[in-house]
Amino acid sequence: MKLRRPAGLCLAFAIGFAVTTPAWSEPAEPGPTLAGVLDKGYVQCGVSQGLPGFSNPDAAGEWTGIDVDLCRAIAAAIFADVTAVRFTPLSAKERFTALQSREIDVLSRNTTWTLDRDTSLGVNFAGVNYYDGQGLMVRKDIGVTDALELNGVTLCTNTGTTTELNVADFFRSNNLDYKVLAFEKADEVVAAYNANRCDVYTTDVSGLAAQRLKLTDPDAHVILDTTISKEPLGPAVRQGDDQWLDIVRWTLNVMVAAEELGVTSANVQEMTASTNPQIKRLLGTEGAFGEALGLSNAWALNVIAAVGNYGESFERNLGKDTPLGLARGQNALYRDGGLQYAIPVR
Amino acid sequence: MAGSQPPAQTGAQTGPQTGAVPRPALINDARVRAIVYQALTLAVVVWLGAEIWTNAVSNLERANIASGFGFLDTTAGFGIVQTLVPYTEESTYAQAFLVGLLNTLLVAVVGIVLATVLGFLVGIGSLSRNWLIRQICIVYVETMRNIPLLLHIFFWYFAVLRSVPGPRDSLEFLGSIFVNNRGVYFPRPVAEEGFGLVVMAVAVGIAISVGLARWAKQRRERTGQPFPVACASFGLCVGVPLVLFASIGQPLTFDYPVLQGFNFRGGLVMIPEFLSLLLALSIYSAAFIAENVRSGILAVNKGQTEAAYALGLQPGQTMRLVIIPQALRVIIPPLTSQYLNLTKNSSLAVAIAYPDLVSVFAGTVLNQTGQAVEILFLTMAVYLTLSLLTSLVMNWYNKKFALAER
Amino acid sequence: MPTHASPLTFVRTQTVPVSPPPRPRRGVVGWVRENLFSSIGNTVLTVFGVYLIAVTVPPVLDWAVFSATWSGTGREACLREGAGACWPFIDAKMGQFIYGRYPLDERWRVDWTFFIGVAALVPLLIPSLPYKGWNAVFLLVPYPIIAFILLTGGVFGLPEVETSLWGGMLVTLVVAITGIVASLPLGVLLALGRRSHLPVIRMLCIGFIEIWRGVPLITVLFMASVMLPLFLPEGVTFDKLLRCLVAVALFSAAYMAEVVRGGLQAIPRGQYEGAQALGLTYWQTMLFIILPQALKIVIPGIVNNFIALFKDTTLVLIIGLFDLLGIIQLNFTDAEWSTPQTAVTGYVFAAMVYFVICSGMSQYSRYMERRLDTGHRND
């Protein structure tokens, strides 16, 4: 029996690739992301590894949260099927590489919109679905009410986020001494803060509200009123595909527009008979906006029927009746004193 | 000869009568085959490398991610909780790299020292005549070896954190050492004018001691007279500088840690992350070192011990002068690989936020710049260099101390 | 024999009957004197040992057994004053610890994969059973395919289960076993290449082995999860678990190569020369003569590699995969079980699981070493 000498290292790599053929995704057609999504039959959505209110799996593996709702809205817009979506939990470190390498189609992971990310990371942000700020959580018994009293503290935060930089900026510009500990995973930060390793836990205010639930005694901690930065959180897509960017941007937009016009998931079917021209354009009774985006004309109707308008999504995931209990605050509609302002659908 | 065929190939004008070997077909020529296989392998590897390179470059360009090492000059903008060199938020990423590297080396060196001491103690203890000590050592080795290092680290981190109080209720020792869950605070020595002289005196003392030891050894071998080298070196390295220190007015002050507001300020601090990483690494590696020490001592022929006893040496002297030097020959190679493992294992610091090289550079800096390729390349290059250095030292040691065999 | 008449002399004619050792030197007392108190130094050591035991063992026993909570359905059960370990937490979450978030209805697939694997592996480990060759072939070729189909699904009517739902012991075993099984042929090839006479192949293999052995596993995992997507052509993506498996397999192959190299060096030159005299080619020699002997010698080394890899699977926690330790950590933040004892109980449970498995494997490795030692005494 004669055996030929194998071609060295090539075999090594070939083993790695060949064994796993069924696990590859098909190479995307050169062209827009939408073609790939239609081909696959679902939207691949990058979410967090578990942040209550934004994207959190329950014990049965069902995902809920406003970022998750946005993903479902996109799926509804494209497929009229809210289940045509798969979720990839991503850490802060790998979220952008997952998007860049086409592992996911859209990153809906409470990601702050910054200039640096818009440019040097090769992503585009499609809007803001939550206006947030970086907050500070301390124990009630240290008796601090204002952030400027925090001189010489130790802070715990997540690595790989804007929080470390914001902390440096805030404390230095106010001539306060500080030390910061940056952990890899959010759960480790919670554990260290819980064990009193640090005086302050800092991350986005919404994140603080969510993580406070995981502490031993949530009521012994208070979130200070000071926010030390602006954190506009929104979905991100890859650069170079304007059509996909439009789809994501306008899906988010119609959710806000629906709330402005009073269209909810409950009354959306009746509203198709409305004579209000704005509602007619929104729901596709008039105009061909859906097709201009590459979707069906009933795309907005599907979105609202599936996940409701922005206000419903907010109340369901972050509102007064949830453990987080966050007020609309900056996320109210512009006419209620907030920042959510729908671009006109026309 | 019946059945013999003339050689089928050209080139060789030989037949069976002349006795020369006919040149084989090209495909059967071992040398030609060797060259062809090597050329093929090289071609495949080079093609693979080129593929990866071009893919990476085009992917990075398409995704608009920056390339190159220019980011090292950009301002870092973040703070690090433990820095052995001066570092502020305005320092560059290159300085952050240096801070991370020094933190890694610090925990590695101190860990190696502790692990060696503990490992030798437990290794010798597992061969002790005392049954109880032997069992304790064996149980220690078995337990610590079979639990993953990450669990050790988490255990020590949470055990350390839970067992000490907060800053406001710190444990106090000698009035100036404070222990709380933000760290162990020591007074920091501050060198004043004239301290440099003391340091020079110590250095000179060490140099003289080394020369003295060498001279004393030669003298002992020549004349058989011992010389109290240990006492003399102690006097030279410690006594003389101390006298000098006292006589020029004690140029050393201390910066004491003081509780101000939320935490202590001033002094030197050992953060709990450093302590727990150190403890976990040392205890874990000591178990492996103890096994190496034990097998090294067992590898020395029993006849050596018996001959030493026959010569009248005490058990302690036997161990020190006869057994351990020979056992070291067997212990040192796996010991160096344990040292290397310890250094590489220190990269697990990222799990508890100790700012070592991986945590600072391949963690924070990578997330902020997004330049994964350059950063991971640099990080892996550092570890590779350390590993190659260790291999070189080990090879040198092996050559120097190997048994001269026929 | 006549004795001398003088009453002052005495010549013994028979041997004295053997008398037992003096009381203080036999039995339990004798053993204790000999082993524990034979000298002052020894006595001090014994006292120190007893002190060590007294300081460590009773508190641990008390925490784990006597003050521990053994039953309950929520955090209140473990919150009482002076409570020790919170074992109901482990009990409640055991499903997740073993399967991760694998759908409940499909867990039978994981069970089947495990049982088939164990049924095929156990005969291989018992030295006296025959048909080891067929056994090994089954484990190396059809079984991985069966396991892959069962676990991922998507064909034969089995619903697909994404790898992001896998977790706990499932992921630990998948990563460890795939790592070792994939690294074995790779390691053999590398070891052979390192001993090759062809300089290019030798240099490449040495370079590969030294590079992969010189870097920490965690940087390799970072590289796989963050950089690998950048090295692939546009549009090709790898599943995250798969990337991790490739990284672990390549890393483990470098260590395996060194172990196999040790085995190859232990084969006497006579074997190589005999094969050459018989006219076998290089590959025939390797496949039929050298490798069977070499691999048999290094089985303890391979098992040690497996133990090390098994412990190293905890590192996948850092790249976001949930192995046993990762799932346990994830469940610490469950509000329903949030007590001061939950985290410690979880870590101790994980330590016990790893200890039992790794210790068992190292006992097996020592047993194999003793068995194999008798056949290869080189002197």
mmCIF file of N, CA, C and O in Angstrom, chain C residues 155-202:
data_model
loop_
_atom_site.group_PDB
_atom_site.id
_atom_site.type_symbol
_atom_site.label_atom_id
_atom_site.label_comp_id
_atom_site.label_asym_id
_atom_site.label_seq_id
_atom_site.Cartn_x
_atom_site.Cartn_y
_atom_site.Cartn_z
ATOM 1 N N VAL C 155 -31.107 18.430 9.949
ATOM 2 C CA VAL C 155 -31.375 17.372 8.961
ATOM 3 C C VAL C 155 -32.160 16.261 9.650
ATOM 4 O O VAL C 155 -32.278 16.223 10.863
ATOM 5 N N PHE C 156 -32.664 15.358 8.840
ATOM 6 C CA PHE C 156 -33.416 14.197 9.339
ATOM 7 C C PHE C 156 -34.557 14.612 10.247
ATOM 8 O O PHE C 156 -34.893 13.910 11.194
ATOM 9 N N GLY C 157 -35.116 15.779 9.994
ATOM 10 C CA GLY C 157 -36.267 16.181 10.789
ATOM 11 C C GLY C 157 -35.936 16.687 12.171
ATOM 12 O O GLY C 157 -36.831 17.007 12.936
ATOM 13 N N LEU C 158 -34.650 16.781 12.519
ATOM 14 C CA LEU C 158 -34.317 17.316 13.832
ATOM 15 C C LEU C 158 -34.277 18.837 13.751
ATOM 16 O O LEU C 158 -33.617 19.383 12.888
ATOM 17 N N PRO C 159 -34.996 19.515 14.646
ATOM 18 C CA PRO C 159 -34.940 20.984 14.607
ATOM 19 C C PRO C 159 -33.533 21.482 14.903
ATOM 20 O O PRO C 159 -32.804 20.895 15.701
ATOM 21 N N GLU C 160 -33.188 22.584 14.243
ATOM 22 C CA GLU C 160 -31.833 23.096 14.413
ATOM 23 C C GLU C 160 -31.687 23.815 15.737
ATOM 24 O O GLU C 160 -32.579 24.544 16.161
ATOM 25 N N VAL C 161 -30.570 23.587 16.400
ATOM 26 C CA VAL C 161 -30.299 24.273 17.663
ATOM 27 C C VAL C 161 -29.022 25.078 17.481
ATOM 28 O O VAL C 161 -27.963 24.523 17.225
ATOM 29 N N GLU C 162 -29.122 26.399 17.590
ATOM 30 C CA GLU C 162 -27.940 27.232 17.367
ATOM 31 C C GLU C 162 -26.907 27.025 18.459
ATOM 32 O O GLU C 162 -27.242 26.781 19.610
ATOM 33 N N THR C 163 -25.631 27.197 18.082
ATOM 34 C CA THR C 163 -24.585 26.962 19.066
ATOM 35 C C THR C 163 -24.588 28.028 20.160
ATOM 36 O O THR C 163 -24.007 27.813 21.216
ATOM 37 N N SER C 164 -25.248 29.176 19.910
ATOM 38 C CA SER C 164 -25.263 30.173 20.984
ATOM 39 C C SER C 164 -26.143 29.724 22.140
ATOM 40 O O SER C 164 -26.084 30.285 23.221
ATOM 41 N N LEU C 165 -26.948 28.681 21.913
ATOM 42 C CA LEU C 165 -27.779 28.181 23.001
ATOM 43 C C LEU C 165 -27.080 27.093 23.800
ATOM 44 O O LEU C 165 -27.512 26.744 24.883
ATOM 45 N N TRP C 166 -25.992 26.539 23.242
ATOM 46 C CA TRP C 166 -25.300 25.487 23.965
ATOM 47 C C TRP C 166 -24.604 26.103 25.161
ATOM 48 O O TRP C 166 -24.170 27.247 25.136
ATOM 49 N N GLY C 167 -24.435 25.329 26.192
ATOM 50 C CA GLY C 167 -23.731 25.868 27.345
ATOM 51 C C GLY C 167 -23.427 24.784 28.343
ATOM 52 O O GLY C 167 -23.780 23.625 28.153
ATOM 53 N N GLY C 168 -22.759 25.153 29.411
ATOM 54 C CA GLY C 168 -22.512 24.230 30.510
ATOM 55 C C GLY C 168 -21.594 23.094 30.122
ATOM 56 O O GLY C 168 -20.694 23.229 29.296
ATOM 57 N N MET C 169 -21.853 21.950 30.728
ATOM 58 C CA MET C 169 -21.009 20.782 30.541
ATOM 59 C C MET C 169 -20.973 20.368 29.068
ATOM 60 O O MET C 169 -19.973 19.837 28.596
ATOM 61 N N LEU C 170 -22.055 20.608 28.344
ATOM 62 C CA LEU C 170 -22.093 20.273 26.925
ATOM 63 C C LEU C 170 -20.956 20.959 26.188
ATOM 64 O O LEU C 170 -20.193 20.326 25.453
ATOM 65 N N VAL C 171 -20.829 22.273 26.392
ATOM 66 C CA VAL C 171 -19.780 23.017 25.700
ATOM 67 C C VAL C 171 -18.407 22.584 26.177
ATOM 68 O O VAL C 171 -17.482 22.417 25.384
ATOM 69 N N THR C 172 -18.267 22.388 27.489
ATOM 70 C CA THR C 172 -16.968 21.957 28.010
ATOM 71 C C THR C 172 -16.522 20.671 27.340
ATOM 72 O O THR C 172 -15.398 20.558 26.846
ATOM 73 N N LEU C 173 -17.415 19.675 27.316
ATOM 74 C CA LEU C 173 -17.022 18.395 26.728
ATOM 75 C C LEU C 173 -16.799 18.505 25.233
ATOM 76 O O LEU C 173 -15.865 17.930 24.690
ATOM 77 N N VAL C 174 -17.652 19.278 24.549
ATOM 78 C CA VAL C 174 -17.472 19.419 23.095
ATOM 79 C C VAL C 174 -16.116 20.041 22.793
ATOM 80 O O VAL C 174 -15.361 19.552 21.952
ATOM 81 N N VAL C 175 -15.781 21.122 23.492
ATOM 82 C CA VAL C 175 -14.515 21.799 23.216
ATOM 83 C C VAL C 175 -13.338 20.896 23.555
ATOM 84 O O VAL C 175 -12.404 20.724 22.766
ATOM 85 N N ALA C 176 -13.381 20.259 24.736
ATOM 86 C CA ALA C 176 -12.238 19.442 25.157
ATOM 87 C C ALA C 176 -12.053 18.237 24.232
ATOM 88 O O ALA C 176 -10.955 17.969 23.753
ATOM 89 N N ILE C 177 -13.148 17.518 23.975
ATOM 90 C CA ILE C 177 -13.011 16.290 23.195
ATOM 91 C C ILE C 177 -12.652 16.599 21.747
ATOM 92 O O ILE C 177 -11.777 15.972 21.160
ATOM 93 N N THR C 178 -13.332 17.590 21.152
ATOM 94 C CA THR C 178 -12.985 17.947 19.777
ATOM 95 C C THR C 178 -11.544 18.406 19.708
ATOM 96 O O THR C 178 -10.821 18.049 18.769
ATOM 97 N N GLY C 179 -11.111 19.176 20.702
ATOM 98 C CA GLY C 179 -9.737 19.647 20.713
ATOM 99 C C GLY C 179 -8.749 18.500 20.702
ATOM 100 O O GLY C 179 -7.831 18.465 19.884
ATOM 101 N N ILE C 180 -8.950 17.541 21.557
ATOM 102 C CA ILE C 180 -8.006 16.426 21.642
ATOM 103 C C ILE C 180 -8.085 15.559 20.391
ATOM 104 O O ILE C 180 -7.062 15.190 19.811
ATOM 105 N N VAL C 181 -9.291 15.230 19.970
ATOM 106 C CA VAL C 181 -9.422 14.327 18.825
ATOM 107 C C VAL C 181 -8.853 14.964 17.562
ATOM 108 O O VAL C 181 -8.181 14.318 16.781
ATOM 109 N N ALA C 182 -9.118 16.253 17.372
ATOM 110 C CA ALA C 182 -8.594 16.911 16.173
ATOM 111 C C ALA C 182 -7.101 17.120 16.280
ATOM 112 O O ALA C 182 -6.403 17.138 15.273
ATOM 113 N N SER C 183 -6.594 17.302 17.495
ATOM 114 C CA SER C 183 -5.181 17.608 17.620
ATOM 115 C C SER C 183 -4.317 16.367 17.502
ATOM 116 O O SER C 183 -3.117 16.469 17.278
ATOM 117 N N LEU C 184 -4.926 15.184 17.638
ATOM 118 C CA LEU C 184 -4.090 13.972 17.605
ATOM 119 C C LEU C 184 -3.479 13.745 16.221
ATOM 120 O O LEU C 184 -2.256 13.649 16.113
ATOM 121 N N PRO C 185 -4.264 13.678 15.141
ATOM 122 C CA PRO C 185 -3.605 13.479 13.843
ATOM 123 C C PRO C 185 -2.686 14.639 13.468
ATOM 124 O O PRO C 185 -1.595 14.441 12.935
ATOM 125 N N LEU C 186 -3.141 15.844 13.814
ATOM 126 C CA LEU C 186 -2.332 17.024 13.519
ATOM 127 C C LEU C 186 -1.014 16.970 14.269
ATOM 128 O O LEU C 186 0.056 17.257 13.716
ATOM 129 N N GLY C 187 -1.079 16.582 15.546
ATOM 130 C CA GLY C 187 0.133 16.520 16.358
ATOM 131 C C GLY C 187 1.089 15.461 15.843
ATOM 132 O O GLY C 187 2.302 15.672 15.808
ATOM 133 N N VAL C 188 0.531 14.323 15.419
ATOM 134 C CA VAL C 188 1.398 13.268 14.876
ATOM 135 C C VAL C 188 2.117 13.776 13.629
ATOM 136 O O VAL C 188 3.328 13.604 13.471
ATOM 137 N N LEU C 189 1.368 14.441 12.741
ATOM 138 C CA LEU C 189 1.981 14.967 11.521
ATOM 139 C C LEU C 189 3.077 15.972 11.853
ATOM 140 O O LEU C 189 4.159 15.956 11.265
ATOM 141 N N LEU C 190 2.792 16.845 12.813
ATOM 142 C CA LEU C 190 3.778 17.847 13.182
ATOM 143 C C LEU C 190 5.021 17.199 13.786
ATOM 144 O O LEU C 190 6.153 17.607 13.503
ATOM 145 N N ALA C 191 4.803 16.170 14.625
ATOM 146 C CA ALA C 191 5.948 15.516 15.246
ATOM 147 C C ALA C 191 6.799 14.831 14.195
ATOM 148 O O ALA C 191 8.027 14.912 14.212
ATOM 149 N N LEU C 192 6.131 14.156 13.256
ATOM 150 C CA LEU C 192 6.887 13.520 12.188
ATOM 151 C C LEU C 192 7.629 14.558 11.360
ATOM 152 O O LEU C 192 8.775 14.365 10.970
ATOM 153 N N GLY C 193 6.942 15.681 11.107
ATOM 154 C CA GLY C 193 7.576 16.732 10.318
ATOM 155 C C GLY C 193 8.775 17.316 11.028
ATOM 156 O O GLY C 193 9.773 17.668 10.406
ATOM 157 N N ARG C 194 8.680 17.407 12.359
ATOM 158 C CA ARG C 194 9.778 17.991 13.103
ATOM 159 C C ARG C 194 11.003 17.101 13.056
ATOM 160 O O ARG C 194 12.127 17.580 13.168
ATOM 161 N N ARG C 195 10.782 15.782 12.937
ATOM 162 C CA ARG C 195 11.920 14.873 12.881
ATOM 163 C C ARG C 195 12.320 14.566 11.447
ATOM 164 O O ARG C 195 13.146 13.711 11.198
ATOM 165 N N SER C 196 11.719 15.280 10.506
ATOM 166 C CA SER C 196 11.987 14.963 9.103
ATOM 167 C C SER C 196 13.387 15.393 8.704
ATOM 168 O O SER C 196 14.008 16.250 9.334
ATOM 169 N N HIS C 197 13.877 14.767 7.636
ATOM 170 C CA HIS C 197 15.190 15.158 7.135
ATOM 171 C C HIS C 197 15.111 16.322 6.178
ATOM 172 O O HIS C 197 16.125 16.856 5.766
ATOM 173 N N LEU C 198 13.913 16.678 5.771
ATOM 174 C CA LEU C 198 13.772 17.761 4.807
ATOM 175 C C LEU C 198 13.780 19.087 5.555
ATOM 176 O O LEU C 198 12.912 19.332 6.375
ATOM 177 N N PRO C 199 14.738 19.936 5.266
ATOM 178 C CA PRO C 199 14.896 21.150 6.088
ATOM 179 C C PRO C 199 13.681 22.069 6.069
ATOM 180 O O PRO C 199 13.316 22.624 7.103
ATOM 181 N N VAL C 200 13.058 22.213 4.900
ATOM 182 C CA VAL C 200 11.924 23.149 4.838
ATOM 183 C C VAL C 200 10.793 22.674 5.737
ATOM 184 O O VAL C 200 10.224 23.436 6.534
ATOM 185 N N ILE C 201 10.473 21.391 5.629
ATOM 186 C CA ILE C 201 9.373 20.857 6.433
ATOM 187 C C ILE C 201 9.710 20.950 7.916
ATOM 188 O O ILE C 201 8.879 21.305 8.748
ATOM 189 N N ARG C 202 10.988 20.638 8.223
ATOM 190 C CA ARG C 202 11.376 20.672 9.621
ATOM 191 C C ARG C 202 11.243 22.086 10.162
ATOM 192 O O ARG C 202 10.713 22.306 11.255
#
